[in-house]
Coordinates of C-alpha atoms in Angstrom, one line a residue:
M1 CA -39.3 26.3 4.3
C2 CA -42.2 24.1 4.0
K3 CA -43.0 22.2 7.3
L4 CA -43.6 18.4 7.0
E5 CA -44.9 15.9 9.7
G6 CA -44.2 17.2 13.0
T7 CA -41.5 19.9 12.9
E8 CA -39.2 18.4 10.3
T9 CA -38.5 20.5 7.2
R10 CA -38.3 19.2 3.7
E11 CA -34.6 19.8 3.6
A12 CA -33.9 18.0 6.9
L13 CA -35.9 15.1 5.6
E14 CA -33.8 14.8 2.4
E15 CA -30.7 15.2 4.3
R16 CA -31.7 12.2 6.8
Y17 CA -32.3 10.2 3.4
H18 CA -29.3 11.2 1.8
R19 CA -27.2 10.3 5.1
A20 CA -28.8 6.8 5.1
L21 CA -28.0 6.5 1.3
D22 CA -24.5 7.5 1.7
A23 CA -24.1 4.7 4.9
A24 CA -25.8 2.1 2.5
G25 CA -23.1 3.1 -0.2
K26 CA -20.4 2.7 2.5
Q27 CA -21.6 -0.7 3.7
L28 CA -21.9 -1.8 0.1
S29 CA -18.4 -1.0 -0.5
Y30 CA -17.0 -3.0 2.2
R31 CA -18.9 -6.3 0.7
A32 CA -22.1 -7.3 -1.0
L33 CA -25.2 -7.5 1.3
S34 CA -28.9 -8.5 0.8
E35 CA -31.7 -6.2 1.1
A36 CA -32.5 -7.4 4.5
A37 CA -28.9 -7.5 5.8
L38 CA -28.2 -3.8 4.2
R39 CA -31.6 -2.7 6.0
K40 CA -30.8 -4.2 9.5
K41 CA -27.4 -2.4 9.3
L42 CA -28.9 0.9 8.5
L43 CA -31.3 0.5 11.6
E44 CA -28.2 -0.6 13.8
K45 CA -26.4 2.4 12.8
G46 CA -29.4 4.8 14.0
H47 CA -31.1 5.7 10.6
A48 CA -34.6 6.0 10.9
E49 CA -36.8 3.3 9.2
D50 CA -38.1 5.2 6.6
A51 CA -34.7 6.5 5.7
A52 CA -33.3 3.1 5.5
E53 CA -36.3 2.0 3.3
Y54 CA -35.6 4.9 0.8
A55 CA -32.0 3.8 0.5
V56 CA -32.7 0.2 -0.1
A57 CA -35.5 1.1 -2.6
W58 CA -33.1 3.5 -4.5
L59 CA -30.2 1.1 -4.8
L60 CA -32.9 -1.8 -5.9
E61 CA -34.3 0.4 -8.4
R62 CA -31.0 1.4 -10.0
G63 CA -30.0 -2.6 -9.8
L64 CA -27.0 -2.0 -7.0
L65 CA -28.6 -4.2 -4.9
D66 CA -29.2 -7.8 -6.1
D67 CA -30.3 -10.5 -3.9
A68 CA -30.6 -13.0 -6.7
G69 CA -27.0 -12.4 -7.8
L70 CA -25.8 -12.4 -4.3
A71 CA -27.4 -15.9 -3.6
A72 CA -25.7 -17.1 -6.8
S73 CA -22.3 -15.9 -5.9
M74 CA -22.8 -17.3 -2.4
V75 CA -23.5 -20.5 -4.0
R76 CA -20.5 -20.6 -6.1
S77 CA -18.1 -19.7 -3.0
Y78 CA -19.6 -22.2 -0.7
T79 CA -19.2 -24.9 -3.3
R80 CA -15.8 -24.1 -4.1
K81 CA -15.0 -24.1 -0.3
G82 CA -16.7 -27.8 -0.3
Y83 CA -19.8 -27.2 1.4
G84 CA -23.1 -29.1 0.7
A85 CA -26.6 -27.7 -0.3
L86 CA -27.9 -28.1 3.3
R87 CA -24.9 -25.8 4.7
I88 CA -25.3 -23.4 1.7
R89 CA -28.9 -22.8 2.3
Q90 CA -28.3 -22.2 5.7
E91 CA -25.8 -19.5 5.0
L92 CA -27.8 -17.9 2.3
L93 CA -30.6 -17.5 4.9
R94 CA -28.6 -16.4 7.7
H95 CA -27.1 -13.5 5.1
G96 CA -30.7 -12.6 5.0
I97 CA -31.6 -14.2 1.4
R98 CA -35.2 -15.1 1.1
R99 CA -36.1 -18.8 1.3
E100 CA -37.5 -18.6 -2.2
Q101 CA -34.3 -16.9 -3.7
A102 CA -32.2 -19.6 -1.8
E103 CA -34.1 -22.2 -3.5
T104 CA -33.7 -20.9 -6.9
A105 CA -30.0 -20.4 -6.6
L106 CA -29.6 -23.7 -5.4
E107 CA -31.5 -25.4 -8.2
G108 CA -29.2 -27.5 -10.5
F109 CA -26.5 -27.7 -7.4
D110 CA -24.5 -30.7 -7.5
A111 CA -22.1 -31.7 -4.8
D112 CA -18.6 -31.6 -5.3
L113 CA -17.6 -35.3 -5.5
D114 CA -13.9 -34.6 -5.6
K115 CA -14.0 -32.5 -2.5
M116 CA -16.0 -34.9 -0.8
T117 CA -13.5 -37.9 -1.5
A118 CA -10.6 -35.6 -0.5
L119 CA -12.4 -35.1 2.9
L120 CA -12.9 -38.8 3.2
N121 CA -9.4 -39.6 2.4
K122 CA -8.0 -36.8 4.8
R123 CA -10.1 -38.7 7.6
L124 CA -9.7 -42.4 6.7
R125 CA -6.5 -42.4 4.9
G126 CA -7.5 -45.4 2.5
D127 CA -8.9 -47.4 5.4
L128 CA -12.4 -48.5 5.1
S129 CA -12.4 -51.2 7.5
D130 CA -12.8 -49.1 10.9
R131 CA -16.6 -48.4 11.2
K132 CA -16.1 -45.8 13.8
E133 CA -13.7 -43.8 11.8
V134 CA -16.2 -44.2 8.7
G135 CA -19.0 -42.8 10.9
K136 CA -16.8 -39.9 12.0
A137 CA -16.1 -39.4 8.4
V138 CA -19.8 -39.1 7.4
A139 CA -20.6 -37.0 10.3
A140 CA -17.7 -34.6 9.2
L141 CA -19.6 -34.5 5.7
Q142 CA -23.0 -34.2 7.4
R143 CA -21.8 -31.1 9.3
R144 CA -20.5 -29.5 6.0
G145 CA -24.1 -30.0 4.9
F146 CA -24.0 -33.0 2.3
R147 CA -27.2 -34.8 1.9
W148 CA -26.9 -38.6 2.6
D149 CA -27.4 -39.5 -1.0
D150 CA -24.3 -37.4 -2.0
I151 CA -22.5 -38.9 0.9
R152 CA -23.4 -42.4 -0.3
R153 CA -22.2 -41.5 -3.7
A154 CA -18.9 -40.4 -2.3
L155 CA -18.2 -43.2 -0.1
D156 CA -19.0 -45.5 -3.4
A157 CA -16.6 -43.7 -5.4
Y158 CA -14.0 -43.3 -2.4
G159 CA -14.2 -47.3 -1.9
A160 CA -14.0 -47.9 -5.6
R161 CA -10.9 -45.7 -5.7
M162 CA -9.5 -47.7 -3.0
E163 CA -10.1 -51.0 -4.7
D164 CA -8.7 -49.8 -7.7
E165 CA -5.1 -48.6 -5.8
Y166 CA -4.9 -52.0 -4.4
E167 CA -5.6 -54.4 -7.2

């Protein structure tokens, strides 16, 4: 047995790395994680920093950990749920996706006008005359992460649809 730094043998070091890699695989079997989130989970589980780095590097090298793919998937998922670009970016960052990758994943994002008008309809029930209620509906869209220009577009489409129904 050859001795490495301190008193740890090569076999013990390899065992530590394999335990971290097994733990990483187990975490990824539950759900997709970003590099940063996986690294954090491994450290929280008590794995040494070098072992966590080894596991992340091993998975990256084999294409089993893909932040860009995860970000694109999250954008699609949150779009289907009716969220806007601002909220989606916030969720990407919260899940450990780097800002540049989040911006790349959001390129070409287009707010779902149908989801926005459905929310307006649920809140306003066809009545645009009550400014206070319109303000509350706009605030609800803002909380969902929609930009003002998208909200304005949705209000215009909703108002036009209401006019068409009453003509």
